[in-house]
Amino acid sequence: QADPRKIKQILYNLLSNAIKFTPASGKVTVAATAADEALRIIVHDSGIGIAKELQHKIFGAFYQVQSASNREYPGTGLGLALTKKLVEMHGGTIEFDSETGQGTTFTVEMPLRPGPSKRNRVLVVEDNPSNLDLARMVLEGNGFAVDTASNGTEGLEKARHLQPDLILMDMQLPGVDGLTVTRQLKADPTTAKIKVVALTANALKGSEEQALAAGCSGYIAKPIELKKFMLQVTNFLEKE
Ligand code: MN
């Protein structure tokens, strides 16, 4: 999970520096690995290097390896200070190893976090077409992948087949009702781990307790309140 523009800027700064301070006959390499829950980017060059006595200065603003009056290596001197800032904004670290005349190696490490790259898949089991459309519209509008079923049997089949992250289960369904479907899902090891949230009619006393007893993680009362709906869905997805 990262800001793509800032990651690009980090790479651009490190690579353009490496190229700037490396003669045409030299070599610049970039490598990246993802291991131990960290992303590691290594930019190595065989360039002029950074003298030991100057190494403590290079992340300071406006520092240039050569003075600004020397036009051999033009630049603002902000590149590495900014790069360090951008890396730290991602909870990461930047280090380097350098030897005059031998070259420089920069190592960036950033924690890998699960991000929104994986879209959550929600199965909505609901026989009322307008409720179904409403739920689908709101969920899709918030980036979820949505599947629907309009009766219990179809819901059960789709749950097994699609393995959604969350099921919104209407309790009043034609044929096999929501409580029965939920019990069947919870009794089947291939679907037992899928979170089920009951869609319950406000008026029906006791239906919430029944839903929880059947294995639902919680319930959302109908009619669906749009303002609360996405927050409720997200909370259920994050809940252990
Ligand atoms: Mn219904």
Tab-separated table of C-alpha atoms and ligand atoms in Angstrom:
chain	number	residue	atom	x	y	z
A	1	GLN	CA	0.000	0.000	0.000
A	2	ALA	CA	1.748	3.088	-1.204
A	3	ASP	CA	1.432	6.357	-3.044
A	4	PRO	CA	2.378	5.439	-6.623
A	5	ARG	CA	3.505	8.942	-7.552
A	6	LYS	CA	5.808	9.161	-4.539
A	7	ILE	CA	7.272	5.712	-5.204
A	8	LYS	CA	7.974	6.822	-8.751
A	9	GLN	CA	9.632	9.981	-7.447
A	10	ILE	CA	11.832	7.992	-5.033
A	11	LEU	CA	13.010	5.755	-7.875
A	12	TYR	CA	13.436	8.685	-10.228
A	13	ASN	CA	15.576	10.589	-7.704
A	14	LEU	CA	17.813	7.649	-6.851
A	15	LEU	CA	18.282	6.555	-10.457
A	16	SER	CA	18.864	10.037	-11.850
A	17	ASN	CA	21.455	10.680	-9.117
A	18	ALA	CA	23.163	7.380	-9.837
A	19	ILE	CA	23.319	8.178	-13.525
A	20	LYS	CA	24.433	11.758	-12.943
A	21	PHE	CA	27.422	10.752	-10.805
A	22	THR	CA	28.497	7.790	-12.900
A	23	PRO	CA	30.696	8.160	-15.995
A	24	ALA	CA	29.442	6.877	-19.328
A	25	SER	CA	31.703	3.839	-19.042
A	26	GLY	CA	30.202	2.975	-15.641
A	27	LYS	CA	27.241	0.948	-14.588
A	28	VAL	CA	23.975	1.583	-12.731
A	29	THR	CA	21.829	-1.287	-11.507
A	30	VAL	CA	18.489	-1.413	-9.760
A	31	ALA	CA	17.104	-4.421	-7.928
A	32	ALA	CA	13.963	-4.977	-5.916
A	33	THR	CA	12.893	-7.815	-3.656
A	34	ALA	CA	9.903	-8.440	-1.441
A	35	ALA	CA	10.746	-10.599	1.571
A	36	ASP	CA	10.104	-10.686	5.324
A	37	GLU	CA	7.200	-8.275	4.983
A	38	ALA	CA	9.436	-5.594	3.502
A	39	LEU	CA	10.088	-4.208	0.062
A	40	ARG	CA	13.784	-3.623	-0.555
A	41	ILE	CA	14.983	-1.491	-3.453
A	42	ILE	CA	18.706	-1.346	-4.137
A	43	VAL	CA	20.169	1.216	-6.519
A	44	HIS	CA	23.862	0.701	-7.156
A	45	ASP	CA	26.253	2.734	-9.241
A	46	SER	CA	29.947	2.495	-10.065
A	47	GLY	CA	30.313	6.270	-10.045
A	48	ILE	CA	32.431	8.873	-8.233
A	49	GLY	CA	31.216	7.867	-4.764
A	50	ILE	CA	30.826	10.035	-1.681
A	51	ALA	CA	33.852	10.864	0.473
A	52	LYS	CA	33.587	9.549	4.061
A	53	GLU	CA	33.843	13.037	5.557
A	54	LEU	CA	30.860	14.200	3.507
A	55	GLN	CA	28.604	11.200	4.001
A	56	HIS	CA	26.804	12.596	7.056
A	57	LYS	CA	25.625	15.565	4.987
A	58	ILE	CA	24.020	13.996	1.971
A	59	PHE	CA	20.437	13.818	3.250
A	60	GLY	CA	20.545	17.463	4.273
A	61	ALA	CA	18.612	19.953	2.171
A	62	PHE	CA	20.612	21.867	-0.454
A	63	TYR	CA	23.639	19.667	-0.127
A	64	GLN	CA	25.427	18.879	-3.371
A	65	VAL	CA	28.338	16.515	-3.782
A	66	GLN	CA	29.997	19.334	-5.701
A	67	SER	CA	29.253	22.990	-5.114
A	68	ALA	CA	26.525	24.647	-7.153
A	69	SER	CA	29.109	26.840	-8.909
A	70	ASN	CA	30.588	23.698	-10.391
A	71	ARG	CA	28.384	23.006	-13.381
A	72	GLU	CA	29.669	19.487	-13.797
A	73	TYR	CA	26.860	18.046	-11.643
A	74	PRO	CA	23.915	20.448	-11.797
A	75	GLY	CA	20.955	19.978	-9.511
A	76	THR	CA	18.929	21.603	-6.741
A	77	GLY	CA	20.484	19.622	-3.910
A	78	LEU	CA	16.991	18.737	-2.706
A	79	GLY	CA	16.817	15.300	-4.287
A	80	LEU	CA	18.063	13.122	-1.440
A	81	ALA	CA	16.466	15.148	1.354
A	82	LEU	CA	13.144	14.805	-0.420
A	83	THR	CA	13.749	11.143	-1.206
A	84	LYS	CA	14.389	10.395	2.460
A	85	LYS	CA	11.229	12.251	3.413
A	86	LEU	CA	9.155	10.309	0.880
A	87	VAL	CA	10.555	6.978	2.073
A	88	GLU	CA	9.852	7.873	5.705
A	89	MET	CA	6.310	8.893	4.833
A	90	HIS	CA	5.836	5.234	3.865
A	91	GLY	CA	7.251	4.045	7.187
A	92	GLY	CA	10.501	3.071	5.502
A	93	THR	CA	14.219	3.679	5.814
A	94	ILE	CA	16.956	4.686	3.382
A	95	GLU	CA	20.644	3.885	3.832
A	96	PHE	CA	23.713	3.982	1.675
A	97	ASP	CA	27.170	2.601	1.394
A	98	SER	CA	29.773	4.510	-0.581
A	99	GLU	CA	33.458	4.643	-1.338
A	100	THR	CA	35.195	7.438	-3.236
A	101	GLY	CA	35.905	6.319	-6.786
A	102	GLN	CA	34.167	2.969	-6.233
A	103	GLY	CA	30.517	3.916	-6.360
A	104	THR	CA	27.460	4.118	-4.145
A	105	THR	CA	24.686	1.751	-3.151
A	106	PHE	CA	21.381	3.086	-1.835
A	107	THR	CA	19.042	0.700	-0.057
A	108	VAL	CA	15.419	1.614	0.527
A	109	GLU	CA	13.270	-0.545	2.764
A	110	MET	CA	9.540	-0.172	3.127
A	111	PRO	CA	7.057	-2.290	5.046
A	112	LEU	CA	4.708	-4.305	2.859
A	113	ARG	CA	1.094	-3.779	3.821
A	114	PRO	CA	-1.954	-5.481	2.454
A	115	GLY	CA	-3.586	-2.842	0.326
A	116	PRO	CA	-6.724	-2.215	-1.667
A	117	SER	CA	-5.226	-4.085	-4.608
A	118	LYS	CA	-7.321	-7.063	-3.560
A	119	ARG	CA	-10.942	-6.180	-4.096
A	120	ASN	CA	-13.317	-7.589	-1.549
A	121	ARG	CA	-15.983	-9.802	-3.033
A	122	VAL	CA	-19.451	-9.571	-1.563
A	123	LEU	CA	-22.323	-11.934	-2.291
A	124	VAL	CA	-25.759	-10.434	-1.753
A	125	VAL	CA	-28.553	-12.971	-1.270
A	126	GLU	CA	-31.839	-11.093	-1.475
A	127	ASP	CA	-35.148	-11.805	-3.199
A	128	ASN	CA	-36.367	-8.221	-3.291
A	129	PRO	CA	-35.083	-6.792	-6.602
A	130	SER	CA	-34.950	-3.170	-5.461
A	131	ASN	CA	-33.021	-4.043	-2.286
A	132	LEU	CA	-30.680	-6.177	-4.370
A	133	ASP	CA	-30.062	-3.382	-6.887
A	134	LEU	CA	-29.517	-0.837	-4.159
A	135	ALA	CA	-26.978	-3.008	-2.322
A	136	ARG	CA	-25.165	-3.813	-5.541
A	137	MET	CA	-25.022	-0.199	-6.645
A	138	VAL	CA	-23.620	1.062	-3.356
A	139	LEU	CA	-21.112	-1.775	-3.000
A	140	GLU	CA	-19.857	-1.517	-6.571
A	141	GLY	CA	-19.645	2.240	-6.221
A	142	ASN	CA	-17.278	1.650	-3.300
A	143	GLY	CA	-15.020	-0.673	-5.254
A	144	PHE	CA	-16.358	-4.054	-4.176
A	145	ALA	CA	-16.853	-6.968	-6.540
A	146	VAL	CA	-20.506	-7.935	-6.160
A	147	ASP	CA	-22.360	-11.162	-6.928
A	148	THR	CA	-26.023	-11.693	-6.307
A	149	ALA	CA	-28.453	-14.516	-5.691
A	150	SER	CA	-32.216	-14.195	-5.369
A	151	ASN	CA	-32.968	-17.343	-3.384
A	152	GLY	CA	-31.361	-19.549	-0.754
A	153	THR	CA	-30.336	-22.438	-3.000
A	154	GLU	CA	-28.651	-20.133	-5.496
A	155	GLY	CA	-26.973	-18.301	-2.597
A	156	LEU	CA	-25.561	-21.542	-1.215
A	157	GLU	CA	-24.226	-22.615	-4.607
A	158	LYS	CA	-22.641	-19.239	-5.317
A	159	ALA	CA	-21.074	-19.087	-1.851
A	160	ARG	CA	-19.382	-22.455	-2.421
A	161	HIS	CA	-18.321	-21.599	-5.934
A	162	LEU	CA	-17.250	-17.942	-5.541
A	163	GLN	CA	-15.886	-18.007	-1.966
A	164	PRO	CA	-16.782	-14.360	-1.264
A	165	ASP	CA	-15.246	-12.392	1.613
A	166	LEU	CA	-18.672	-11.503	2.931
A	167	ILE	CA	-22.263	-12.578	2.372
A	168	LEU	CA	-25.184	-10.250	2.988
A	169	MET	CA	-28.023	-12.651	3.649
A	170	ASP	CA	-31.660	-11.707	3.582
A	171	MET	CA	-33.420	-13.702	6.280
A	172	GLN	CA	-36.776	-13.885	4.472
A	173	LEU	CA	-36.151	-15.783	1.266
A	174	PRO	CA	-38.496	-17.896	-0.803
A	175	GLY	CA	-37.888	-21.621	-0.439
A	176	VAL	CA	-34.902	-22.181	1.855
A	177	ASP	CA	-34.802	-19.176	4.192
A	178	GLY	CA	-31.732	-17.171	5.202
A	179	LEU	CA	-31.369	-18.812	8.607
A	180	THR	CA	-31.269	-22.278	7.074
A	181	VAL	CA	-28.803	-21.214	4.372
A	182	THR	CA	-26.558	-19.642	7.029
A	183	ARG	CA	-26.627	-22.826	9.130
A	184	GLN	CA	-25.742	-24.873	6.047
A	185	LEU	CA	-22.867	-22.534	5.177
A	186	LYS	CA	-21.517	-22.724	8.722
A	187	ALA	CA	-21.804	-26.525	8.782
A	188	ASP	CA	-19.845	-26.921	5.540
A	189	PRO	CA	-16.051	-26.680	6.061
A	190	THR	CA	-15.584	-25.158	2.590
A	191	THR	CA	-17.820	-22.196	3.457
A	192	ALA	CA	-17.752	-22.073	7.276
A	193	LYS	CA	-15.176	-19.271	7.354
A	194	ILE	CA	-17.110	-16.911	5.084
A	195	LYS	CA	-18.606	-14.115	7.118
A	196	VAL	CA	-22.360	-13.871	6.877
A	197	VAL	CA	-24.225	-10.708	7.822
A	198	ALA	CA	-27.991	-10.967	8.124
A	199	LEU	CA	-30.280	-8.488	6.450
A	200	THR	CA	-33.174	-8.392	8.874
A	201	ALA	CA	-36.525	-6.688	8.720
A	202	ASN	CA	-36.791	-4.167	11.528
A	203	ALA	CA	-40.290	-5.198	12.418
A	204	LEU	CA	-39.525	-8.821	13.152
A	205	LYS	CA	-38.736	-9.209	16.839
A	206	GLY	CA	-36.108	-11.776	17.694
A	207	SER	CA	-34.785	-12.206	14.169
A	208	GLU	CA	-31.426	-10.638	15.102
A	209	GLU	CA	-30.867	-13.154	17.905
A	210	GLN	CA	-31.838	-15.999	15.603
A	211	ALA	CA	-29.397	-14.762	12.960
A	212	LEU	CA	-26.516	-14.618	15.456
A	213	ALA	CA	-27.407	-18.063	16.769
A	214	ALA	CA	-27.303	-19.430	13.217
A	215	GLY	CA	-23.716	-18.186	12.828
A	216	CYS	CA	-24.078	-14.681	11.412
A	217	SER	CA	-21.338	-12.205	12.377
A	218	GLY	CA	-23.987	-9.537	12.805
A	219	TYR	CA	-26.961	-7.985	11.120
A	220	ILE	CA	-27.991	-4.940	9.152
A	221	ALA	CA	-31.563	-3.870	9.647
A	222	LYS	CA	-33.715	-3.160	6.628
A	223	PRO	CA	-34.622	-0.818	5.138
A	224	ILE	CA	-30.931	-0.231	4.356
A	225	GLU	CA	-29.739	3.167	5.553
A	226	LEU	CA	-27.325	4.336	2.896
A	227	LYS	CA	-25.395	6.588	5.244
A	228	LYS	CA	-24.550	3.705	7.573
A	229	PHE	CA	-24.460	0.819	5.125
A	230	MET	CA	-20.871	1.048	3.811
A	231	LEU	CA	-19.476	1.636	7.292
A	232	GLN	CA	-21.336	-1.424	8.550
A	233	VAL	CA	-20.066	-3.586	5.676
A	234	THR	CA	-16.473	-2.407	6.151
A	235	ASN	CA	-16.650	-3.011	9.895
A	236	PHE	CA	-17.885	-6.561	9.386
A	237	LEU	CA	-15.103	-7.248	6.874
A	238	GLU	CA	-12.430	-6.015	9.277
A	239	LYS	CA	-13.862	-7.737	12.322
A	240	GLU	CA	-12.099	-10.977	13.266
B	1	MN	MN	-36.781	-11.191	1.412
